Amino acid sequence: MRRVLRVQTKAFDASAEIAALGLGAETGALVTFTGLCRDDGGTLAALEIEGYPEMAEAEIGRVAAEAERRWPLDAILVIHRTGMIAAGEAIVLVATASAHRGEAFDAAEFLMDYLKTRAPFWKKAHRRDGSAGDWVAAKEDDEAAVARWVSSKPTAL
Amino acid sequence: MRRVLRVQTKAFDASAEIAALGLGAETGALVTFTGLCRDDGGTLAALEIEGYPEMAEAEIGRVAAEAERRWPLDAILVIHRTGMIAAGEAIVLVATASAHRGEAFDAAEFLMDYLKTRAPFWKKAHRRDGSAGDWVAAKEDDEAAVARWVSSKPTAL
Amino acid sequence: MKARYFAWVRERIGLAEEDIAPPASVKTIADLIAWQQRRGENYAAAFANAGAIRAALDRQHVKAGAPIAAASEVAFFPPMTGG
Amino acid sequence: MKARYFAWVRERIGLAEEDIAPPASVKTIADLIAWQQRRGENYAAAFANAGAIRAALDRQHVKAGAPIAAASEVAFFPPMTGG
């Protein structure tokens, strides 16, 4: 089991990070998710991401451990950035590797749903017109997305 | 909408292919799936993939069009290899980009489920002990995986 | 019409493709499979289990009941195992 | 105990962290939020809508009813919007 979990301010190179996992020939399926900063119809210049770093690392570790408990995974990678992230840049990278695609897809989606609703990060929008940033509101969709994992299998989270 | 669909014998560079899509700042979510040749507990040397190239291109085009009809996607990438593929090498790459993660995940999984069961490719196993290859049998799991998309929404496929 | 064979169907027949001219009584894919079964030992082996054979007409998947009259290319193959 | 504040909770209070010493009658997160509401205008603004506040004790999510006695660090913040 390869596990890389990191919170950082600098940009990441997704392909280098995945190559560094050193997947073996038991892996048949690799799923990656990259979350990118949208420009919101051209109005958004950047997102500023505030984190609670010590808790974020602990929480990401708990979510990764739960994913490993639920699915037979060969590798989990989670990198989440904080600080100023310009429109078009990547915010988060999740990768999961498994023998079969169903497990890799489910685990990646599970990790993202939990990161969205449980990892202590908050986004502030910086507009192109220079107006004061507003905090991005949490989405009910995200709460609904995470709820489906609770109903399907018991969780320690 | 960016659409790249290709059948080829040579290996691909996933990150270069995705960079070449030239995603814009309307994309918030990028999901990639890479299908890799497993070594089957060290016994498998390579998979030989036979294709029906003209039909494969037509069929992948139909599946991609159906994915575009179902989800608001910014990009679809499908690259499927044929010929001899050594254990550890990539066989297939699927990437989907959308504003939001749910759509990108669903579309990627949909594409893979359909490719597995409808794209005209067949795998022959070449063993390390040099024994004559056997054709890989289709899995009932794959039929079950594709069936869920039919029950959830009507399809033109 | 042109017939194309893939994977173990191709191996058992010993041909990747050929031109075939079934009689007018052969109207559907199912009829065509039954006709192929009678063309010799290699065809009998390839088409022995009709339930294990998939077919395409002009590069589109079809069911056993599909009429073949309008097609110029028919293909026979096992269930797909790509991806 | 140490209190930490994030996002608009931090901005409204005007502090990222501080040491707090609530009275012994403050036993749960809900009690602590009610106590914070009475500490001044900035705290009142930050904690006005208790339902919009999430809390962690020693870096683990907790509900409003969680007892605070054993914790050395409490954090208050809005619902998370990372990922």
mmCIF file of C-alpha atoms in Angstrom, chain B residues 50-52 54-55 59 62 80 91-92 112 116-124 135-138, chain C residues 4-8 10-11 54-56 58-61 73-75 77-83:
data_model
loop_
_atom_site.group_PDB
_atom_site.id
_atom_site.type_symbol
_atom_site.label_atom_id
_atom_site.label_comp_id
_atom_site.label_asym_id
_atom_site.label_seq_id
_atom_site.Cartn_x
_atom_site.Cartn_y
_atom_site.Cartn_z
ATOM 1 C CA GLU B 50 -6.952 -7.563 -31.223
ATOM 2 C CA GLY B 51 -9.289 -4.897 -32.513
ATOM 3 C CA TYR B 52 -11.844 -4.324 -35.261
ATOM 4 C CA GLU B 54 -13.148 0.629 -38.201
ATOM 5 C CA MET B 55 -15.913 -0.503 -35.869
ATOM 6 C CA GLU B 59 -18.390 2.588 -31.539
ATOM 7 C CA ARG B 62 -21.177 6.638 -30.452
ATOM 8 C CA HIS B 80 -7.289 2.549 -26.651
ATOM 9 C CA ILE B 91 -3.924 -0.197 -22.324
ATOM 10 C CA VAL B 92 -6.570 2.503 -22.217
ATOM 11 C CA MET B 112 -15.261 2.705 -19.269
ATOM 12 C CA LYS B 116 -15.457 -2.792 -21.724
ATOM 13 C CA THR B 117 -18.624 -4.329 -23.062
ATOM 14 C CA ARG B 118 -19.206 -2.696 -26.461
ATOM 15 C CA ALA B 119 -15.900 -1.606 -27.995
ATOM 16 C CA PRO B 120 -14.648 -4.399 -30.303
ATOM 17 C CA PHE B 121 -11.380 -5.388 -28.640
ATOM 18 C CA TRP B 122 -10.283 -8.817 -27.465
ATOM 19 C CA LYS B 123 -7.425 -9.687 -25.138
ATOM 20 C CA LYS B 124 -5.171 -12.713 -25.487
ATOM 21 C CA TRP B 135 -8.349 -15.504 -24.851
ATOM 22 C CA VAL B 136 -9.477 -13.556 -21.815
ATOM 23 C CA ALA B 137 -13.111 -14.392 -21.011
ATOM 24 C CA ALA B 138 -15.673 -11.605 -20.720
ATOM 25 C CA ARG C 4 -14.991 -10.608 -40.866
ATOM 26 C CA TYR C 5 -13.919 -12.756 -37.944
ATOM 27 C CA PHE C 6 -12.124 -11.784 -34.757
ATOM 28 C CA ALA C 7 -10.329 -13.404 -31.791
ATOM 29 C CA TRP C 8 -11.124 -17.119 -31.334
ATOM 30 C CA ARG C 10 -11.079 -16.001 -36.478
ATOM 31 C CA GLU C 11 -8.621 -18.590 -35.099
ATOM 32 C CA ARG C 54 -21.649 -11.553 -31.016
ATOM 33 C CA ALA C 55 -22.326 -9.987 -34.400
ATOM 34 C CA ALA C 56 -22.109 -6.612 -36.081
ATOM 35 C CA ASP C 58 -21.814 -2.575 -41.047
ATOM 36 C CA ARG C 59 -19.881 -1.941 -37.815
ATOM 37 C CA GLN C 60 -22.836 -1.716 -35.492
ATOM 38 C CA HIS C 61 -23.776 -4.284 -32.856
ATOM 39 C CA GLU C 73 -20.238 -6.262 -44.003
ATOM 40 C CA VAL C 74 -20.997 -8.752 -41.268
ATOM 41 C CA ALA C 75 -18.624 -9.489 -38.380
ATOM 42 C CA PHE C 77 -16.643 -12.287 -32.610
ATOM 43 C CA PRO C 78 -16.701 -13.327 -28.942
ATOM 44 C CA PRO C 79 -17.962 -10.970 -26.212
ATOM 45 C CA MET C 80 -15.644 -7.973 -26.006
ATOM 46 C CA THR C 81 -12.838 -7.827 -23.450
ATOM 47 C CA GLY C 82 -11.196 -4.474 -24.138
ATOM 48 C CA GLY C 83 -10.678 -1.549 -21.804
#
